[in-house]
mmCIF file with all atom_site columns, C-alpha atoms and ligand atoms in Angstrom:
data_model
loop_
_atom_site.group_PDB
_atom_site.id
_atom_site.type_symbol
_atom_site.label_atom_id
_atom_site.label_alt_id
_atom_site.label_comp_id
_atom_site.label_asym_id
_atom_site.label_entity_id
_atom_site.label_seq_id
_atom_site.pdbx_PDB_ins_code
_atom_site.Cartn_x
_atom_site.Cartn_y
_atom_site.Cartn_z
_atom_site.occupancy
_atom_site.B_iso_or_equiv
_atom_site.pdbx_formal_charge
_atom_site.auth_seq_id
_atom_site.auth_comp_id
_atom_site.auth_asym_id
_atom_site.auth_atom_id
_atom_site.pdbx_PDB_model_num
ATOM   1   C  CA  . MET A 1 1   ? 12.660 -119.833 -27.158 1.00 62.00 ? 114 MET A CA  1
ATOM   2   C  CA  . PRO A 1 2   ? 14.396 -117.610 -29.770 1.00 80.00 ? 115 PRO A CA  1
ATOM   3   C  CA  . LYS A 1 3   ? 17.969 -118.656 -29.413 1.00 89.00 ? 116 LYS A CA  1
ATOM   4   C  CA  . LEU A 1 4   ? 20.503 -117.855 -32.121 1.00 90.00 ? 117 LEU A CA  1
ATOM   5   C  CA  . PRO A 1 5   ? 22.540 -120.414 -34.088 1.00 88.00 ? 118 PRO A CA  1
ATOM   6   C  CA  . GLU A 1 6   ? 25.709 -119.154 -32.391 1.00 88.00 ? 119 GLU A CA  1
ATOM   7   C  CA  . CYS A 1 7   ? 24.219 -119.722 -28.932 1.00 90.00 ? 120 CYS A CA  1
ATOM   8   C  CA  . ASP A 1 8   ? 25.415 -123.321 -29.187 1.00 87.00 ? 121 ASP A CA  1
ATOM   9   C  CA  . ARG A 1 9   ? 29.006 -122.028 -29.242 1.00 87.00 ? 122 ARG A CA  1
ATOM   10  C  CA  . CYS A 1 10  ? 28.529 -119.371 -26.542 1.00 90.00 ? 123 CYS A CA  1
ATOM   11  C  CA  . LEU A 1 11  ? 29.974 -119.566 -23.048 1.00 90.00 ? 124 LEU A CA  1
ATOM   12  C  CA  . LEU A 1 12  ? 26.795 -118.009 -21.643 1.00 90.00 ? 125 LEU A CA  1
ATOM   13  C  CA  . TYR A 1 13  ? 24.385 -120.468 -23.286 1.00 90.00 ? 126 TYR A CA  1
ATOM   14  C  CA  . ALA A 1 14  ? 22.323 -122.172 -20.591 1.00 89.00 ? 127 ALA A CA  1
ATOM   15  C  CA  . HIS A 1 15  ? 21.683 -125.514 -22.412 1.00 87.00 ? 128 HIS A CA  1
ATOM   16  C  CA  . ASN A 1 16  ? 18.285 -125.414 -20.771 1.00 88.00 ? 129 ASN A CA  1
ATOM   17  C  CA  . PRO A 1 17  ? 14.894 -125.679 -22.529 1.00 86.00 ? 130 PRO A CA  1
ATOM   18  C  CA  . HIS A 1 18  ? 13.396 -122.967 -20.293 1.00 88.00 ? 131 HIS A CA  1
ATOM   19  C  CA  . LEU A 1 19  ? 16.321 -120.549 -20.365 1.00 90.00 ? 132 LEU A CA  1
ATOM   20  C  CA  . VAL A 1 20  ? 18.338 -119.322 -23.327 1.00 90.00 ? 133 VAL A CA  1
ATOM   21  C  CA  . CYS A 1 21  ? 21.293 -117.853 -21.464 1.00 91.00 ? 134 CYS A CA  1
ATOM   22  C  CA  . ALA A 1 22  ? 22.399 -116.235 -18.239 1.00 86.00 ? 135 ALA A CA  1
ATOM   23  C  CA  . VAL A 1 23  ? 22.363 -112.726 -19.735 1.00 89.00 ? 136 VAL A CA  1
ATOM   24  C  CA  . HIS A 1 24  ? 19.255 -113.053 -21.933 1.00 91.00 ? 137 HIS A CA  1
ATOM   25  C  CA  . PRO A 1 25  ? 16.942 -115.591 -20.233 1.00 90.00 ? 138 PRO A CA  1
ATOM   26  C  CA  . THR A 1 26  ? 14.280 -115.232 -22.926 1.00 90.00 ? 139 THR A CA  1
ATOM   27  C  CA  . GLY A 1 27  ? 16.620 -114.761 -25.861 1.00 89.00 ? 140 GLY A CA  1
ATOM   28  C  CA  . VAL A 1 28  ? 17.640 -111.641 -27.766 1.00 88.00 ? 141 VAL A CA  1
ATOM   29  C  CA  . ASP A 1 29  ? 15.852 -109.535 -30.350 1.00 86.00 ? 142 ASP A CA  1
ATOM   30  C  CA  . GLY A 1 30  ? 17.318 -109.663 -33.831 1.00 86.00 ? 143 GLY A CA  1
ATOM   31  C  CA  . ASN A 1 31  ? 19.906 -111.982 -35.339 1.00 87.00 ? 144 ASN A CA  1
ATOM   32  C  CA  . THR A 1 32  ? 22.984 -111.045 -33.351 1.00 89.00 ? 145 THR A CA  1
ATOM   33  C  CA  . CYS A 1 33  ? 23.876 -111.014 -29.690 1.00 91.00 ? 146 CYS A CA  1
ATOM   34  C  CA  . LEU A 1 34  ? 26.133 -108.339 -28.218 1.00 89.00 ? 147 LEU A CA  1
ATOM   35  C  CA  . ASP A 1 35  ? 27.016 -110.627 -25.341 1.00 91.00 ? 148 ASP A CA  1
ATOM   36  C  CA  . PHE A 1 36  ? 28.083 -113.585 -27.442 1.00 90.00 ? 149 PHE A CA  1
ATOM   37  C  CA  . ARG A 1 37  ? 31.272 -115.088 -26.055 1.00 90.00 ? 150 ARG A CA  1
ATOM   38  C  CA  . GLU A 1 38  ? 32.721 -117.919 -28.040 1.00 87.00 ? 151 GLU A CA  1
ATOM   39  C  CA  . ASP A 1 39  ? 33.375 -121.039 -26.026 1.00 84.00 ? 152 ASP A CA  1
ATOM   40  C  CA  . PRO A 1 40  ? 36.913 -122.164 -26.872 1.00 81.00 ? 153 PRO A CA  1
ATOM   41  C  CA  . SER A 1 41  ? 36.050 -125.754 -25.952 1.00 78.00 ? 154 SER A CA  1
ATOM   42  C  CA  . ALA A 1 42  ? 33.042 -125.897 -28.268 1.00 71.00 ? 155 ALA A CA  1
ATOM   43  C  CA  . GLU A 1 43  ? 33.184 -128.202 -31.271 1.00 64.00 ? 156 GLU A CA  1
ATOM   44  C  CA  . PRO A 1 44  ? 34.753 -126.321 -34.178 1.00 59.00 ? 157 PRO A CA  1
ATOM   45  C  CA  . ALA A 1 45  ? 32.578 -125.997 -37.247 1.00 56.00 ? 158 ALA A CA  1
ATOM   46  C  CA  . GLU A 1 46  ? 35.269 -127.492 -39.468 1.00 58.00 ? 159 GLU A CA  1
ATOM   47  C  CA  . LEU A 1 47  ? 37.725 -130.081 -38.311 1.00 59.00 ? 160 LEU A CA  1
ATOM   48  C  CA  . TRP A 1 48  ? 41.298 -129.210 -39.098 1.00 59.00 ? 161 TRP A CA  1
ATOM   49  C  CA  . GLU A 1 49  ? 43.402 -132.185 -40.152 1.00 60.00 ? 162 GLU A CA  1
ATOM   50  C  CA  . PRO A 1 50  ? 47.165 -131.836 -39.902 1.00 60.00 ? 163 PRO A CA  1
ATOM   51  C  CA  . GLU A 1 51  ? 49.207 -133.731 -42.440 1.00 61.00 ? 164 GLU A CA  1
ATOM   52  C  CA  . GLY A 1 52  ? 49.647 -137.382 -41.554 1.00 62.00 ? 165 GLY A CA  1
ATOM   53  C  CA  . ALA A 1 53  ? 46.628 -137.437 -39.295 1.00 61.00 ? 166 ALA A CA  1
ATOM   54  C  CA  . SER A 1 54  ? 42.910 -137.882 -39.703 1.00 64.00 ? 167 SER A CA  1
ATOM   55  C  CA  . TYR A 1 55  ? 39.751 -137.753 -37.684 1.00 61.00 ? 168 TYR A CA  1
ATOM   56  C  CA  . TYR A 1 56  ? 38.165 -141.045 -36.767 1.00 63.00 ? 169 TYR A CA  1
ATOM   57  C  CA  . ASN A 1 57  ? 34.966 -141.003 -34.697 1.00 65.00 ? 170 ASN A CA  1
ATOM   58  C  CA  . GLY A 1 58  ? 35.723 -137.397 -33.755 1.00 67.00 ? 171 GLY A CA  1
ATOM   59  C  CA  . GLU A 1 59  ? 39.217 -138.174 -32.482 1.00 67.00 ? 172 GLU A CA  1
ATOM   60  C  CA  . LEU A 1 60  ? 42.407 -137.047 -34.106 1.00 62.00 ? 173 LEU A CA  1
ATOM   61  C  CA  . ILE A 1 61  ? 44.449 -140.102 -35.043 1.00 62.00 ? 174 ILE A CA  1
ATOM   62  C  CA  . LEU A 1 62  ? 48.106 -139.741 -35.935 1.00 63.00 ? 175 LEU A CA  1
ATOM   63  C  CA  . GLN A 1 63  ? 49.079 -142.123 -38.689 1.00 61.00 ? 176 GLN A CA  1
ATOM   64  C  CA  . PRO A 1 64  ? 52.408 -143.894 -38.366 1.00 59.00 ? 177 PRO A CA  1
ATOM   65  C  CA  . GLN A 1 65  ? 55.153 -142.510 -40.537 1.00 57.00 ? 178 GLN A CA  1
ATOM   66  C  CA  . GLN A 1 66  ? 55.924 -144.628 -43.563 1.00 56.00 ? 179 GLN A CA  1
ATOM   67  C  CA  . ARG A 1 67  ? 59.109 -146.484 -42.800 1.00 67.00 ? 180 ARG A CA  1
ATOM   68  C  CA  . LEU A 1 68  ? 60.414 -146.282 -46.365 1.00 73.00 ? 181 LEU A CA  1
ATOM   69  C  CA  . THR A 1 69  ? 60.268 -143.461 -48.861 1.00 78.00 ? 182 THR A CA  1
ATOM   70  C  CA  . GLN A 1 70  ? 58.732 -144.182 -52.245 1.00 77.00 ? 183 GLN A CA  1
ATOM   71  C  CA  . GLN A 1 71  ? 62.219 -144.190 -53.789 1.00 81.00 ? 184 GLN A CA  1
ATOM   72  C  CA  . GLN A 1 72  ? 63.395 -146.761 -51.255 1.00 81.00 ? 185 GLN A CA  1
ATOM   73  C  CA  . GLN A 1 73  ? 60.330 -148.890 -51.935 1.00 79.00 ? 186 GLN A CA  1
ATOM   74  C  CA  . LEU A 1 74  ? 61.028 -148.827 -55.679 1.00 83.00 ? 187 LEU A CA  1
ATOM   75  C  CA  . GLU A 1 75  ? 64.651 -149.814 -55.089 1.00 85.00 ? 188 GLU A CA  1
ATOM   76  C  CA  . LEU A 1 76  ? 63.471 -152.651 -52.891 1.00 81.00 ? 189 LEU A CA  1
ATOM   77  C  CA  . LEU A 1 77  ? 61.151 -153.866 -55.660 1.00 83.00 ? 190 LEU A CA  1
ATOM   78  C  CA  . ASP A 1 78  ? 64.064 -153.877 -58.107 1.00 87.00 ? 191 ASP A CA  1
ATOM   79  C  CA  . THR A 1 79  ? 66.664 -155.504 -55.899 1.00 88.00 ? 192 THR A CA  1
ATOM   80  C  CA  . HIS A 1 80  ? 65.114 -157.479 -53.090 1.00 87.00 ? 193 HIS A CA  1
ATOM   81  C  CA  . PRO A 1 81  ? 64.981 -161.250 -53.642 1.00 85.00 ? 194 PRO A CA  1
ATOM   82  C  CA  . MET A 1 82  ? 61.448 -161.231 -52.275 1.00 82.00 ? 195 MET A CA  1
ATOM   83  C  CA  . PHE A 1 83  ? 60.492 -159.576 -55.576 1.00 84.00 ? 196 PHE A CA  1
ATOM   84  C  CA  . THR A 1 84  ? 63.275 -160.657 -57.945 1.00 88.00 ? 197 THR A CA  1
ATOM   85  C  CA  . GLY A 1 85  ? 63.961 -164.179 -56.685 1.00 88.00 ? 198 GLY A CA  1
ATOM   86  C  CA  . LYS A 1 86  ? 67.702 -163.471 -56.924 1.00 90.00 ? 199 LYS A CA  1
ATOM   87  C  CA  . CYS A 1 87  ? 70.416 -162.482 -54.496 1.00 92.00 ? 200 CYS A CA  1
ATOM   88  C  CA  . PRO A 1 88  ? 71.154 -158.765 -55.090 1.00 90.00 ? 201 PRO A CA  1
ATOM   89  C  CA  . GLN A 1 89  ? 74.866 -159.386 -54.482 1.00 93.00 ? 202 GLN A CA  1
ATOM   90  C  CA  . CYS A 1 90  ? 75.807 -162.548 -56.405 1.00 96.00 ? 203 CYS A CA  1
ATOM   91  C  CA  . GLN A 1 91  ? 72.615 -163.120 -58.440 1.00 93.00 ? 204 GLN A CA  1
ATOM   92  C  CA  . HIS A 1 92  ? 72.190 -166.549 -56.870 1.00 92.00 ? 205 HIS A CA  1
ATOM   93  C  CA  . GLU A 1 93  ? 68.666 -167.730 -57.631 1.00 91.00 ? 206 GLU A CA  1
ATOM   94  C  CA  . PHE A 1 94  ? 66.675 -168.724 -54.638 1.00 85.00 ? 207 PHE A CA  1
ATOM   95  C  CA  . ASP A 1 95  ? 64.596 -171.891 -54.603 1.00 79.00 ? 208 ASP A CA  1
ATOM   96  C  CA  . ARG A 1 96  ? 61.383 -171.951 -56.563 1.00 65.00 ? 209 ARG A CA  1
ATOM   97  C  CA  . ASP A 1 97  ? 59.321 -171.514 -53.399 1.00 70.00 ? 210 ASP A CA  1
ATOM   98  C  CA  . TRP A 1 98  ? 60.922 -168.117 -52.813 1.00 62.00 ? 211 TRP A CA  1
ATOM   99  C  CA  . SER A 1 99  ? 57.514 -166.414 -52.672 1.00 64.00 ? 212 SER A CA  1
ATOM   100 C  CA  . ALA A 1 100 ? 56.758 -168.211 -49.405 1.00 67.00 ? 213 ALA A CA  1
ATOM   101 C  CA  . ARG A 1 101 ? 60.160 -167.457 -47.934 1.00 68.00 ? 214 ARG A CA  1
ATOM   102 C  CA  . VAL A 1 102 ? 60.571 -165.349 -44.804 1.00 73.00 ? 215 VAL A CA  1
ATOM   103 C  CA  . HIS A 1 103 ? 64.341 -165.051 -44.518 1.00 78.00 ? 216 HIS A CA  1
ATOM   104 C  CA  . TRP A 1 104 ? 66.444 -164.097 -47.490 1.00 83.00 ? 217 TRP A CA  1
ATOM   105 C  CA  . ASP A 1 105 ? 70.001 -164.794 -46.366 1.00 87.00 ? 218 ASP A CA  1
ATOM   106 C  CA  . CYS A 1 106 ? 71.979 -165.952 -49.390 1.00 90.00 ? 219 CYS A CA  1
ATOM   107 C  CA  . PRO A 1 107 ? 73.628 -169.385 -49.034 1.00 88.00 ? 220 PRO A CA  1
ATOM   108 C  CA  . GLU A 1 108 ? 76.137 -168.550 -51.794 1.00 92.00 ? 221 GLU A CA  1
ATOM   109 C  CA  . CYS A 1 109 ? 77.707 -165.251 -50.812 1.00 96.00 ? 222 CYS A CA  1
ATOM   110 C  CA  . GLY A 1 110 ? 76.366 -164.727 -47.326 1.00 92.00 ? 223 GLY A CA  1
ATOM   111 C  CA  . TRP A 1 111 ? 74.260 -161.704 -48.235 1.00 91.00 ? 224 TRP A CA  1
ATOM   112 C  CA  . MET A 1 112 ? 72.004 -160.910 -45.308 1.00 88.00 ? 225 MET A CA  1
ATOM   113 C  CA  . ASP A 1 113 ? 68.538 -159.501 -45.587 1.00 81.00 ? 226 ASP A CA  1
ATOM   114 C  CA  . ASP A 1 114 ? 68.269 -156.523 -43.242 1.00 76.00 ? 227 ASP A CA  1
ATOM   115 C  CA  . THR A 1 115 ? 65.072 -154.967 -44.571 1.00 66.00 ? 228 THR A CA  1
ATOM   116 C  CA  . VAL A 1 116 ? 62.482 -157.448 -43.302 1.00 56.00 ? 229 VAL A CA  1
HETATM 117 ZN ZN1 . ZN  B 2 .   ? 74.343 -164.160 -52.843 1.00 94.82 ? 751 ZN  B ZN1 1
#
């Protein structure tokens, strides 16, 4: 059955092995079809990905916004006791096991960790 490549995207395409379409049951002559009507629900040839989203298994997945900007992350690396081992306010040094610590409230000056 001489169907055209664009028949797959046509509203009139019959999706039937014995019938090309409702208007041209045996197909059309040549490489174009005057009755081609693009199906708006057909799969687009190229998937458009908006910023911050990506296709996964054919579905558009919105990725969560980063909570911190890169600048904020760099500041955190420079000041947060999780990375420096010191209180950013009074420079009190936390215990040696500071890498396993969850809370970073300073016992010296009362600085409170509000980022984690
Ligand atoms: Zn402190």
